[in-house]
Short mmCIF file of C-alpha atoms and ligand atoms in Angstrom, two decimals:
data_model
loop_
_atom_site.label_atom_id
_atom_site.label_comp_id
_atom_site.label_asym_id
_atom_site.label_seq_id
_atom_site.Cartn_x
_atom_site.Cartn_y
_atom_site.Cartn_z
CA MET A 1 67.14 -42.08 49.27
CA LYS A 2 64.96 -44.47 51.07
CA ARG A 3 66.88 -47.03 52.94
CA ILE A 4 65.45 -50.10 54.55
CA LEU A 5 66.80 -50.76 57.96
CA ILE A 6 66.67 -53.82 60.07
CA PHE A 7 67.24 -52.78 63.56
CA ILE A 8 67.29 -55.36 66.21
CA ALA A 9 67.86 -54.12 69.71
CA ALA A 10 68.20 -56.63 72.37
CA VAL A 11 68.35 -57.54 75.99
CA GLY A 12 67.61 -60.86 77.57
CA VAL A 13 68.37 -64.56 77.82
CA ALA A 14 66.27 -67.58 76.41
CA ILE A 15 64.38 -67.95 73.25
CA VAL A 16 61.81 -70.50 72.31
CA PHE A 17 61.14 -71.17 68.68
CA CYS A 18 57.76 -72.65 68.30
CA ALA A 19 54.72 -72.44 66.12
CA ILE A 20 52.58 -69.86 67.80
CA ILE A 21 49.49 -70.93 65.94
CA PRO A 22 48.23 -74.47 66.29
CA HIS A 23 49.31 -76.81 63.60
CA ALA A 24 45.98 -77.92 62.30
CA GLN A 25 47.01 -81.03 60.42
CA GLU A 26 45.44 -83.09 63.20
CA SER A 27 42.09 -82.18 61.65
CA VAL A 28 42.90 -84.10 58.46
CA PRO A 29 42.13 -87.78 59.09
CA THR A 30 43.89 -89.44 56.15
CA ILE A 31 45.73 -87.96 53.26
CA HIS A 32 46.06 -89.22 49.74
CA ALA A 33 49.81 -88.62 49.79
CA ALA A 34 50.30 -90.98 52.73
CA ASP A 35 50.29 -93.86 50.23
CA ASP A 36 51.93 -92.41 47.17
CA GLY A 37 54.40 -90.02 48.82
CA LEU A 38 53.60 -87.36 46.22
CA ALA A 39 53.67 -83.60 46.72
CA LEU A 40 54.96 -83.73 50.29
CA THR A 41 56.17 -80.22 49.51
CA PRO A 42 54.10 -77.86 47.31
CA PRO A 43 54.37 -78.81 43.61
CA MET A 44 56.60 -76.54 41.53
CA GLY A 45 56.36 -76.22 37.77
CA TRP A 46 54.82 -74.22 34.95
CA TYR A 47 51.34 -74.08 33.42
CA PRO A 48 50.34 -72.13 30.29
CA TRP A 49 46.96 -70.66 31.22
CA ASN A 50 47.87 -67.35 32.89
CA ILE A 51 49.93 -65.98 30.06
CA PHE A 52 48.63 -67.86 27.01
CA GLY A 53 45.05 -68.93 27.54
CA GLN A 54 43.91 -71.62 25.13
CA ASP A 55 44.74 -70.91 21.51
CA PRO A 56 48.54 -70.63 21.45
CA GLN A 57 48.95 -73.96 23.24
CA ASN A 58 50.47 -76.69 21.11
CA GLU A 59 53.39 -79.10 21.19
CA LYS A 60 55.87 -76.62 19.75
CA LEU A 61 55.06 -74.06 22.45
CA ILE A 62 55.27 -76.59 25.28
CA ARG A 63 58.60 -77.91 24.00
CA GLU A 64 59.99 -74.37 23.77
CA ILE A 65 58.84 -73.68 27.32
CA VAL A 66 60.43 -76.93 28.50
CA ASP A 67 63.73 -75.90 26.92
CA ALA A 68 63.47 -72.45 28.52
CA LEU A 69 62.64 -73.96 31.88
CA VAL A 70 65.92 -75.85 31.74
CA SER A 71 68.12 -73.11 30.24
CA SER A 72 66.83 -70.31 32.50
CA GLY A 73 67.77 -72.16 35.69
CA LEU A 74 64.17 -72.72 36.81
CA LYS A 75 64.62 -76.48 36.62
CA ASP A 76 67.67 -76.28 38.89
CA ALA A 77 65.65 -74.15 41.30
CA GLY A 78 63.12 -76.98 41.66
CA TYR A 79 60.42 -76.33 39.04
CA SER A 80 59.52 -79.66 37.49
CA TYR A 81 55.85 -80.18 36.49
CA VAL A 82 55.09 -78.86 33.00
CA GLY A 83 52.55 -79.52 30.24
CA PRO A 84 49.44 -78.21 28.50
CA ASP A 85 46.43 -76.77 30.37
CA GLU A 86 43.15 -76.54 28.39
CA GLY A 87 45.27 -76.69 25.25
CA ILE A 88 42.95 -78.83 23.11
CA CYS A 89 45.36 -81.71 23.39
CA PHE A 90 42.95 -84.64 23.20
CA LEU A 91 39.60 -85.51 21.67
CA ARG A 92 37.13 -88.31 22.38
CA GLY A 93 36.53 -90.79 19.57
CA ASN A 94 33.32 -92.68 18.80
CA ASP A 95 34.66 -95.65 20.75
CA GLY A 96 34.68 -93.46 23.87
CA ARG A 97 38.47 -93.31 24.14
CA ILE A 98 40.42 -90.11 24.30
CA THR A 99 43.17 -89.75 21.72
CA THR A 100 45.77 -87.05 21.07
CA ASN A 101 44.78 -84.09 18.91
CA LEU A 102 47.63 -84.75 16.46
CA GLU A 103 47.13 -81.47 14.66
CA ARG A 104 48.33 -79.61 17.70
CA TYR A 105 50.53 -82.32 19.28
CA PRO A 106 52.06 -84.24 16.35
CA SER A 107 54.30 -86.47 18.51
CA GLY A 108 51.24 -87.61 20.44
CA LEU A 109 50.80 -87.00 24.13
CA LEU A 110 53.09 -89.93 24.92
CA GLY A 111 55.78 -88.39 22.71
CA LEU A 112 55.48 -85.03 24.43
CA GLY A 113 55.66 -86.75 27.82
CA ASN A 114 58.80 -88.63 26.78
CA TYR A 115 60.42 -85.34 25.75
CA ILE A 116 59.58 -83.81 29.13
CA HIS A 117 60.79 -86.84 31.09
CA GLN A 118 64.03 -87.06 29.15
CA LYS A 119 64.76 -83.49 30.22
CA GLY A 120 64.41 -84.48 33.87
CA LEU A 121 61.00 -82.85 34.22
CA LYS A 122 57.56 -84.14 35.18
CA TYR A 123 54.56 -84.26 32.87
CA ALA A 124 51.41 -82.31 33.72
CA LEU A 125 48.12 -82.75 31.86
CA TYR A 126 44.69 -81.19 32.23
CA THR A 127 41.13 -82.46 32.18
CA ASP A 128 37.70 -81.64 33.59
CA ALA A 129 35.37 -83.52 35.92
CA GLY A 130 32.25 -82.61 33.91
CA THR A 131 31.06 -83.30 30.40
CA HIS A 132 33.44 -80.82 28.77
CA THR A 133 36.27 -78.48 29.69
CA CYS A 134 35.45 -74.83 30.39
CA SER A 135 35.54 -73.57 26.81
CA GLY A 136 33.90 -76.77 25.58
CA ALA A 137 36.92 -77.50 23.38
CA MET A 138 37.88 -80.75 25.07
CA PRO A 139 35.92 -83.67 26.50
CA GLY A 140 35.51 -83.96 30.27
CA THR A 141 35.88 -87.22 32.19
CA LYS A 142 32.25 -87.59 33.30
CA GLY A 143 31.22 -91.19 32.71
CA HIS A 144 34.71 -92.09 31.44
CA GLU A 145 36.71 -91.65 34.62
CA PHE A 146 38.40 -95.06 34.62
CA GLU A 147 39.26 -95.16 30.89
CA ASP A 148 40.55 -91.59 30.96
CA MET A 149 42.74 -92.11 33.99
CA ARG A 150 44.12 -95.25 32.34
CA GLN A 151 44.88 -93.19 29.24
CA PHE A 152 46.61 -90.45 31.26
CA ALA A 153 48.70 -93.20 32.88
CA GLU A 154 49.56 -94.58 29.41
CA TRP A 155 50.63 -91.10 28.35
CA ARG A 156 52.83 -91.17 31.46
CA ALA A 157 51.29 -88.15 33.13
CA ASP A 158 52.64 -87.32 36.59
CA TYR A 159 50.17 -84.54 37.42
CA ILE A 160 46.56 -83.93 36.41
CA LYS A 161 44.72 -80.69 36.92
CA ILE A 162 41.01 -81.54 37.06
CA ASP A 163 38.73 -78.60 36.35
CA TRP A 164 35.12 -78.27 37.52
CA CYS A 165 33.32 -76.77 34.50
CA ASN A 166 30.11 -78.26 33.03
CA THR A 167 29.39 -80.35 36.12
CA GLU A 168 25.73 -79.44 36.64
CA GLY A 169 24.09 -81.94 38.99
CA GLN A 170 27.33 -83.69 39.95
CA ASP A 171 28.22 -84.24 43.58
CA ILE A 172 31.67 -82.73 43.98
CA VAL A 173 32.98 -85.08 46.67
CA LYS A 174 31.72 -88.20 44.88
CA THR A 175 33.06 -87.03 41.55
CA TYR A 176 36.59 -86.30 42.72
CA THR A 177 36.58 -89.46 44.84
CA THR A 178 35.72 -91.53 41.75
CA LEU A 179 38.59 -89.84 39.93
CA ARG A 180 40.94 -90.76 42.76
CA ASP A 181 39.77 -94.37 42.61
CA ALA A 182 40.23 -94.32 38.85
CA GLN A 183 43.76 -92.98 39.22
CA ARG A 184 44.59 -95.69 41.75
CA ALA A 185 43.14 -98.34 39.43
CA SER A 186 45.36 -97.07 36.62
CA GLY A 187 48.41 -98.05 38.67
CA ARG A 188 50.37 -94.87 37.99
CA PRO A 189 50.94 -92.44 40.85
CA ILE A 190 49.75 -89.02 39.68
CA VAL A 191 49.44 -85.73 41.55
CA HIS A 192 45.76 -84.73 41.57
CA SER A 193 45.17 -81.01 41.39
CA LEU A 194 41.49 -80.23 42.04
CA CYS A 195 40.27 -77.07 40.38
CA SER A 196 36.82 -76.13 41.68
CA TRP A 197 37.86 -72.55 42.53
CA GLY A 198 36.79 -73.08 46.15
CA ASP A 199 33.39 -74.56 45.23
CA GLY A 200 32.47 -77.33 47.66
CA GLU A 201 35.09 -76.10 50.19
CA PRO A 202 37.62 -78.73 49.09
CA TRP A 203 40.02 -77.88 51.94
CA LYS A 204 37.57 -79.72 54.23
CA TRP A 205 37.68 -83.06 52.41
CA ALA A 206 40.06 -83.11 49.44
CA ALA A 207 43.21 -84.18 51.30
CA GLN A 208 41.79 -87.68 51.02
CA VAL A 209 41.26 -87.58 47.29
CA GLY A 210 43.96 -85.31 45.88
CA HIS A 211 47.11 -83.38 46.64
CA LEU A 212 46.07 -79.75 46.10
CA TRP A 213 42.89 -77.80 45.48
CA ARG A 214 42.18 -74.37 44.10
CA THR A 215 40.72 -72.11 46.78
CA THR A 216 39.59 -69.20 44.61
CA THR A 217 38.58 -67.98 41.18
CA ASP A 218 41.19 -67.54 38.44
CA ILE A 219 43.95 -65.11 39.36
CA CYS A 220 43.77 -63.20 36.06
CA ALA A 221 42.35 -63.29 32.58
CA PRO A 222 44.95 -64.81 30.23
CA GLY A 223 47.70 -62.42 29.18
CA LYS A 224 47.86 -59.81 31.93
CA ALA A 225 48.42 -59.90 35.68
CA ASP A 226 45.79 -58.31 37.91
CA TRP A 227 47.41 -57.13 41.15
CA ASP A 228 44.20 -56.28 43.02
CA LEU A 229 42.61 -59.61 42.17
CA ALA A 230 45.76 -61.45 43.23
CA MET A 231 45.70 -59.63 46.57
CA ASN A 232 42.04 -60.60 47.10
CA ILE A 233 42.97 -64.17 46.35
CA ALA A 234 45.84 -64.06 48.85
CA ALA A 235 43.43 -62.72 51.50
CA ILE A 236 40.99 -65.61 50.94
CA ASN A 237 43.69 -68.26 50.80
CA GLU A 238 45.45 -66.94 53.90
CA LYS A 239 42.47 -67.77 56.10
CA LEU A 240 42.61 -71.42 55.06
CA PHE A 241 46.06 -71.98 56.56
CA PRO A 242 45.01 -74.73 58.99
CA TRP A 243 44.05 -77.03 56.12
CA ALA A 244 47.41 -77.19 54.33
CA GLY A 245 50.22 -79.63 55.01
CA PRO A 246 52.53 -82.15 53.36
CA GLY A 247 50.70 -83.81 50.46
CA HIS A 248 47.60 -81.57 50.71
CA TRP A 249 47.85 -77.93 49.75
CA ASN A 250 45.66 -74.88 49.37
CA ASP A 251 46.18 -73.62 45.83
CA PRO A 252 45.59 -69.87 45.33
CA ASP A 253 46.26 -70.36 41.59
CA MET A 254 49.31 -70.19 39.38
CA LEU A 255 51.94 -67.48 39.65
CA ILE A 256 51.62 -64.11 37.95
CA ALA A 257 55.18 -63.00 38.76
CA GLY A 258 56.93 -61.99 35.54
CA MET A 259 53.69 -61.32 33.63
CA PRO A 260 52.80 -57.99 32.03
CA GLY A 261 51.05 -55.73 34.54
CA LEU A 262 53.33 -56.10 37.57
CA SER A 263 56.35 -54.09 38.69
CA GLU A 264 59.52 -55.72 39.97
CA VAL A 265 58.50 -54.85 43.52
CA GLN A 266 55.09 -56.47 43.00
CA ASN A 267 56.71 -59.57 41.50
CA ARG A 268 58.90 -59.90 44.57
CA ALA A 269 56.05 -59.31 47.02
CA PHE A 270 53.74 -61.70 45.16
CA PHE A 271 56.37 -64.44 45.13
CA SER A 272 57.08 -63.91 48.84
CA LEU A 273 53.38 -64.26 49.65
CA TRP A 274 53.04 -67.49 47.67
CA CYS A 275 56.18 -68.88 49.34
CA MET A 276 54.89 -67.93 52.78
CA MET A 277 51.51 -69.55 52.09
CA ALA A 278 53.21 -72.82 51.09
CA ALA A 279 51.31 -72.43 47.83
CA PRO A 280 52.09 -74.54 44.78
CA LEU A 281 54.64 -72.62 42.70
CA MET A 282 53.36 -73.15 39.16
CA ALA A 283 54.91 -70.32 37.16
CA GLY A 284 52.45 -68.74 34.73
CA ASN A 285 54.65 -66.38 32.71
CA ASP A 286 56.32 -66.85 29.32
CA LEU A 287 59.57 -68.55 30.27
CA ARG A 288 61.05 -67.85 26.83
CA ASP A 289 61.01 -64.14 27.51
CA MET A 290 62.01 -63.31 31.08
CA SER A 291 63.97 -60.38 32.46
CA THR A 292 66.93 -61.13 34.71
CA SER A 293 64.93 -59.69 37.57
CA THR A 294 62.07 -62.15 36.96
CA ILE A 295 64.50 -65.05 36.82
CA ARG A 296 66.17 -63.87 40.01
CA ILE A 297 62.83 -63.67 41.78
CA LEU A 298 61.45 -66.99 40.56
CA THR A 299 64.69 -68.81 41.40
CA ASN A 300 65.57 -67.21 44.74
CA PRO A 301 66.70 -70.30 46.67
CA GLU A 302 66.10 -68.70 50.07
CA ALA A 303 62.47 -67.84 49.29
CA ILE A 304 61.93 -71.26 47.70
CA ALA A 305 63.40 -72.86 50.83
CA VAL A 306 60.51 -71.40 52.83
CA ASN A 307 57.97 -72.67 50.31
CA GLN A 308 59.54 -76.12 50.06
CA ASP A 309 60.10 -76.55 53.75
CA PRO A 310 59.44 -80.19 54.73
CA LEU A 311 57.25 -79.27 57.71
CA GLY A 312 54.76 -77.93 55.16
CA VAL A 313 53.11 -75.32 57.37
CA GLN A 314 51.18 -72.49 55.70
CA GLY A 315 52.09 -69.11 57.21
CA HIS A 316 49.37 -66.55 57.96
CA ILE A 317 48.73 -63.03 59.15
CA ILE A 318 49.30 -62.57 62.86
CA ARG A 319 48.66 -58.83 62.92
CA MET A 320 47.61 -55.92 60.73
CA ASP A 321 49.27 -52.55 61.25
CA GLY A 322 47.24 -50.23 59.07
CA LYS A 323 47.82 -51.45 55.54
CA VAL A 324 50.77 -53.58 56.59
CA SER A 325 50.28 -57.26 57.28
CA ILE A 326 52.67 -59.21 59.47
CA TRP A 327 52.86 -62.88 58.59
CA ALA A 328 54.34 -65.64 60.74
CA GLY A 329 53.26 -69.05 62.09
CA LYS A 330 55.59 -70.86 59.70
CA PRO A 331 58.16 -72.91 61.61
CA LEU A 332 60.87 -74.37 59.38
CA PHE A 333 62.67 -77.71 59.43
CA ASP A 334 65.83 -76.44 61.15
CA GLY A 335 63.99 -74.77 64.04
CA SER A 336 64.03 -71.35 62.41
CA GLN A 337 60.86 -69.58 61.31
CA ALA A 338 59.76 -67.39 58.44
CA VAL A 339 58.38 -63.87 58.87
CA LEU A 340 56.91 -61.71 56.13
CA ILE A 341 55.98 -58.04 56.33
CA PHE A 342 53.86 -56.79 53.44
CA ASN A 343 52.83 -53.20 52.76
CA GLN A 344 49.63 -52.78 50.74
CA GLY A 345 49.53 -49.02 51.31
CA THR A 346 50.64 -46.26 49.00
CA SER A 347 53.51 -44.89 51.10
CA TRP A 348 56.40 -46.49 52.93
CA GLU A 349 55.84 -47.67 56.45
CA ALA A 350 58.07 -48.34 59.43
CA VAL A 351 57.04 -51.50 61.22
CA ALA A 352 58.24 -52.91 64.51
CA ILE A 353 57.68 -56.51 65.53
CA GLN A 354 58.19 -57.61 69.08
CA PRO A 355 60.10 -60.91 69.21
CA SER A 356 57.41 -62.30 71.51
CA GLU A 357 54.83 -61.80 68.75
CA ILE A 358 56.57 -64.38 66.61
CA GLY A 359 57.17 -66.88 69.34
CA ILE A 360 60.65 -65.77 70.40
CA SER A 361 60.78 -65.86 74.16
CA GLN A 362 62.86 -63.33 76.04
CA LYS A 363 66.57 -63.21 76.52
CA THR A 364 68.10 -65.41 73.86
CA ALA A 365 70.35 -64.50 70.97
CA PHE A 366 68.83 -64.74 67.53
CA TYR A 367 69.80 -63.99 63.96
CA VAL A 368 67.70 -62.47 61.22
CA ARG A 369 68.31 -63.52 57.64
CA ASP A 370 66.98 -61.25 54.88
CA LEU A 371 65.79 -63.65 52.17
CA TRP A 372 65.92 -61.09 49.36
CA ARG A 373 69.11 -59.25 50.30
CA HIS A 374 70.88 -62.44 51.38
CA THR A 375 72.37 -60.80 54.46
CA THR A 376 72.28 -61.85 58.10
CA ALA A 377 71.89 -59.51 61.08
CA GLY A 378 72.65 -60.52 64.65
CA PRO A 379 73.07 -62.01 67.05
CA SER A 380 70.59 -59.90 68.94
CA ILE A 381 69.02 -60.57 72.27
CA SER A 382 65.28 -60.46 72.51
CA SER A 383 63.63 -58.62 75.35
CA ASN A 384 62.73 -54.98 75.02
CA SER A 385 63.96 -55.14 71.47
CA ALA A 386 61.99 -55.02 68.28
CA ILE A 387 62.63 -56.15 64.75
CA SER A 388 62.19 -52.84 62.96
CA VAL A 389 61.90 -52.60 59.22
CA ARG A 390 60.92 -50.09 56.61
CA VAL A 391 58.68 -51.45 53.86
CA GLU A 392 58.05 -49.68 50.58
CA PRO A 393 54.55 -49.62 49.07
CA ASN A 394 53.57 -52.96 47.52
CA ASP A 395 56.80 -54.46 48.79
CA ALA A 396 57.39 -57.33 51.17
CA ARG A 397 60.29 -57.91 53.52
CA PHE A 398 60.95 -61.61 53.93
CA PHE A 399 63.00 -63.02 56.80
CA ARG A 400 64.08 -66.20 58.46
CA ILE A 401 64.79 -65.99 62.18
CA SER A 402 66.98 -68.51 63.94
CA ARG A 403 69.00 -69.14 67.05
CA SER A 404 71.86 -70.19 64.81
CA ASN A 405 73.44 -68.16 62.04
CA ASP A 406 73.35 -71.18 59.77
CA PHE A 407 70.31 -71.11 57.47
CA PRO A 408 70.26 -74.51 55.76
CA LEU A 409 68.24 -75.00 52.59
CA PRO A 410 65.97 -78.06 52.57
CA PRO A 411 66.55 -80.69 49.90
CA ILE A 412 65.57 -79.64 46.37
CA ILE A 413 65.94 -82.68 44.14
CA VAL A 414 66.77 -82.19 40.48
CA ALA A 415 67.02 -85.14 38.08
CA ASN A 416 68.99 -85.28 34.84
CA THR A 417 66.23 -87.47 33.41
CA TYR A 418 63.08 -89.30 34.56
CA ARG A 419 63.20 -91.84 31.75
CA VAL A 420 65.55 -94.75 31.15
CA SER A 421 65.05 -96.17 27.68
CA LEU A 422 66.91 -99.33 26.67
CA ARG A 423 66.82 -101.56 23.59
CA ALA A 424 68.10 -105.14 23.46
CA GLY A 425 68.70 -106.83 20.11
CA GLY A 426 69.40 -110.53 19.36
CA SER A 427 68.38 -113.73 21.07
CA SER A 428 71.32 -114.00 23.52
CA PRO A 429 70.77 -112.76 27.07
CA GLN A 430 72.20 -109.32 27.78
CA GLU A 431 72.63 -106.96 30.68
CA LEU A 432 72.06 -103.29 29.93
CA ASN A 433 72.44 -100.30 32.21
CA GLY A 434 70.71 -96.92 32.28
CA MET A 435 71.51 -94.22 34.82
CA ILE A 436 69.59 -91.49 36.51
CA THR A 437 71.34 -88.77 38.49
CA LEU A 438 69.53 -87.07 41.34
CA THR A 439 71.19 -83.92 42.65
CA ASN A 440 70.31 -82.21 45.90
CA LYS A 441 70.36 -78.45 45.33
CA GLY A 442 69.63 -77.83 49.00
CA SER A 443 72.45 -77.54 51.49
CA SER A 444 71.94 -80.55 53.70
CA GLU A 445 73.40 -84.01 53.18
CA LEU A 446 71.03 -86.73 52.04
CA SER A 447 71.26 -90.40 52.84
CA LEU A 448 70.95 -92.91 50.01
CA TRP A 449 67.62 -93.06 48.20
CA LYS A 450 65.83 -96.31 49.00
CA VAL A 451 64.42 -98.38 46.17
CA ARG A 452 60.94 -99.85 46.56
CA GLN A 453 61.14 -103.58 46.06
CA ASP A 454 58.06 -103.90 43.85
CA ILE A 455 59.96 -103.81 40.56
CA PRO A 456 59.80 -106.52 37.87
CA ASP A 457 62.26 -109.45 37.75
CA TRP A 458 64.02 -108.18 34.62
CA LEU A 459 65.13 -105.01 36.43
CA SER A 460 67.42 -104.31 39.36
CA VAL A 461 68.24 -100.90 40.76
CA SER A 462 71.17 -99.72 42.87
CA VAL A 463 72.05 -96.30 44.26
CA ALA A 464 75.50 -94.79 44.84
CA LYS A 465 76.51 -91.48 46.32
CA ASN A 466 78.70 -89.05 44.49
CA GLY A 467 79.04 -85.78 46.41
CA ARG A 468 75.74 -83.90 46.30
CA SER A 469 74.47 -86.22 43.57
CA GLN A 470 73.36 -89.81 43.66
CA THR A 471 73.55 -92.14 40.72
CA VAL A 472 70.72 -94.61 40.30
CA THR A 473 71.83 -97.52 38.13
CA ASN A 474 69.08 -99.51 36.44
CA THR A 475 70.29 -102.89 35.26
CA VAL A 476 68.10 -104.79 32.86
CA SER A 477 68.60 -108.55 32.23
CA THR A 478 66.93 -109.83 29.13
CA ALA A 479 67.39 -113.57 29.82
CA GLY A 480 64.16 -115.42 29.14
CA LEU A 481 62.25 -112.36 27.93
CA LYS A 482 59.98 -112.59 24.91
CA LYS A 483 60.13 -110.06 22.11
CA GLY A 484 58.14 -107.01 23.16
CA LEU A 485 58.00 -103.74 25.08
CA TYR A 486 58.51 -103.72 28.82
CA HIS A 487 57.86 -100.90 31.23
CA ALA A 488 58.39 -100.30 34.93
CA VAL A 489 57.83 -97.38 37.26
CA VAL A 490 60.48 -97.19 39.96
CA ARG A 491 59.87 -95.43 43.26
CA LEU A 492 62.63 -94.06 45.45
CA ASP A 493 62.15 -92.76 48.98
CA ASN A 494 64.25 -90.69 51.33
CA THR A 495 63.80 -88.58 54.41
CA ASP A 496 64.74 -85.04 55.03
CA PRO A 497 68.08 -85.02 56.88
CA ILE A 498 67.15 -82.51 59.59
CA SER A 499 63.46 -83.06 60.31
CA ALA A 500 63.60 -86.78 59.36
CA LYS A 501 60.24 -86.31 57.61
CA PRO A 502 59.62 -88.35 54.44
CA MET A 503 60.53 -86.45 51.31
CA SER A 504 58.29 -86.52 48.27
CA ALA A 505 58.89 -89.86 46.59
CA VAL A 506 60.79 -89.80 43.31
CA TYR A 507 59.26 -91.85 40.48
CA TYR A 508 60.71 -92.54 37.07
CA ASP A 509 60.01 -94.79 34.07
CA VAL A 510 62.15 -97.57 32.68
CA ASP A 511 61.35 -98.66 29.13
CA LEU A 512 62.86 -101.75 27.58
CA GLU A 513 62.42 -102.89 24.01
CA VAL A 514 63.37 -106.49 23.32
CA THR A 515 63.62 -107.12 19.58
CA ASP A 516 63.74 -110.97 19.63
CA ASP A 517 62.79 -113.78 21.95
CA VAL A 518 65.74 -114.25 24.29
CA GLY A 519 67.06 -117.57 25.58
CA GLY A 520 68.06 -118.35 29.16
CA THR A 521 66.06 -118.09 32.30
CA LEU A 522 65.04 -115.14 34.39
CA ARG A 523 67.11 -114.38 37.43
C1 LIG B 1 39.52 -72.69 34.66
C2 LIG B 1 40.78 -72.83 35.51
C3 LIG B 1 41.95 -72.16 34.81
C4 LIG B 1 42.15 -72.77 33.44
C5 LIG B 1 40.87 -72.63 32.65
C6 LIG B 1 40.90 -73.34 31.32
O1 LIG B 1 39.11 -71.38 34.59
O2 LIG B 1 40.56 -72.27 36.77
O3 LIG B 1 43.13 -72.29 35.59
O4 LIG B 1 42.51 -74.12 33.57
O5 LIG B 1 39.77 -73.18 33.38
O6 LIG B 1 39.71 -73.09 30.65
#
């Protein structure tokens, strides 16, 4: 029986936890997310392409996936962005406007978005920067960038994946920059996911126009995972580590964990690699049909904590030992650091890591947390000691190393809803309330969310703490309002309690229907 051992021998005094590889965010002059506060940790969610491809996508499927995302526990683990990929969800009319393909999405794309928001999830849509999407089934944005972005905002999208098919003759930087300007002009903050498969080396410039960019070709053909291809993709993406950081991420494509074609060990190793690379975690499997092992892997809070760490550093390979790669260079918000050991060989390997290799100076006690076994070893004293592990073929050992034996989880914010919908009848002034609850699934205490002041006069927002949750009360006053529909987007900000770094801003929609002209005067 093969048994994996963590052996930490020790002698010494003093330990320094530091990033041993330069943090290359200095090379990024401005980032898109600096203004909108979006995607300060890698986006998490689900996209249909890997498992379904194009044809099965329709409203019924997306709604079923949304329900499964909630009931399986993925939502509570932090997955939030969900919606159709190239799912033939809109068409362009003769007037140039895009409208929902009602045959496939009978509630309309606004209706689908409302469903997603009411569930406390975020709405992801898909388009293309060229004349048409890749299969030609949907219109691209070329020449319609401003109208299309306005329409995506009206559909209440929170995330847009923008493909790069059918773009002959287009300048990639200019095109995606126009799309950013169009998104800003639409007034709705939306995560921009560039999808040029590495064309145009987006890591060099796209932090200023979007929040994440694909670095490689597709990770599989729809329906079946391709392990070798995924490993090639990881190898390409790994080298780009200096370009990733809060609000601007290398995207080695959606997850294949839980898809046909991978073993449990491969699922675990794959997920560890994507967490270590601070890659977006967009699940790509059928969430309606998951084994308990897949759910356990996709929702492992300790692995997700590495991915969602507020410092946002992408880990990378510091050494190869035959077919085994040793990954480090990922300091975490509490002063600990992540280490991954991955065996791509065909037989088990014993690997020893010197503490000095991962930035642990000599002679200080340290603890090693196993992120898959959920056990802690230590304290050990670094010096002549090694961290020795046995790694099975295709498997990864995933650790967090700290001076303290407390391994806090960074904030993971889960909302009960992202939509407050209120209706006021009659001509007398009324006050109506709608609540949103934001729960921190991480293990550190959060201060109160701060409300941005740029909200309309008819709305006021207050925040109260209630244990690990915070209640956001939205009070609407109808005095002086005319009959009609009113809408506001509210932004909340907070900082991470340990690193004090800004956390990804939370946005939600408030809808108010006023059925009659109302007397009185506005506050
Ligand atoms: C490209 C993208 C995929 C998917 C398809 C849709 O290949 O890289 O992720 O969106 O287009 O056709």
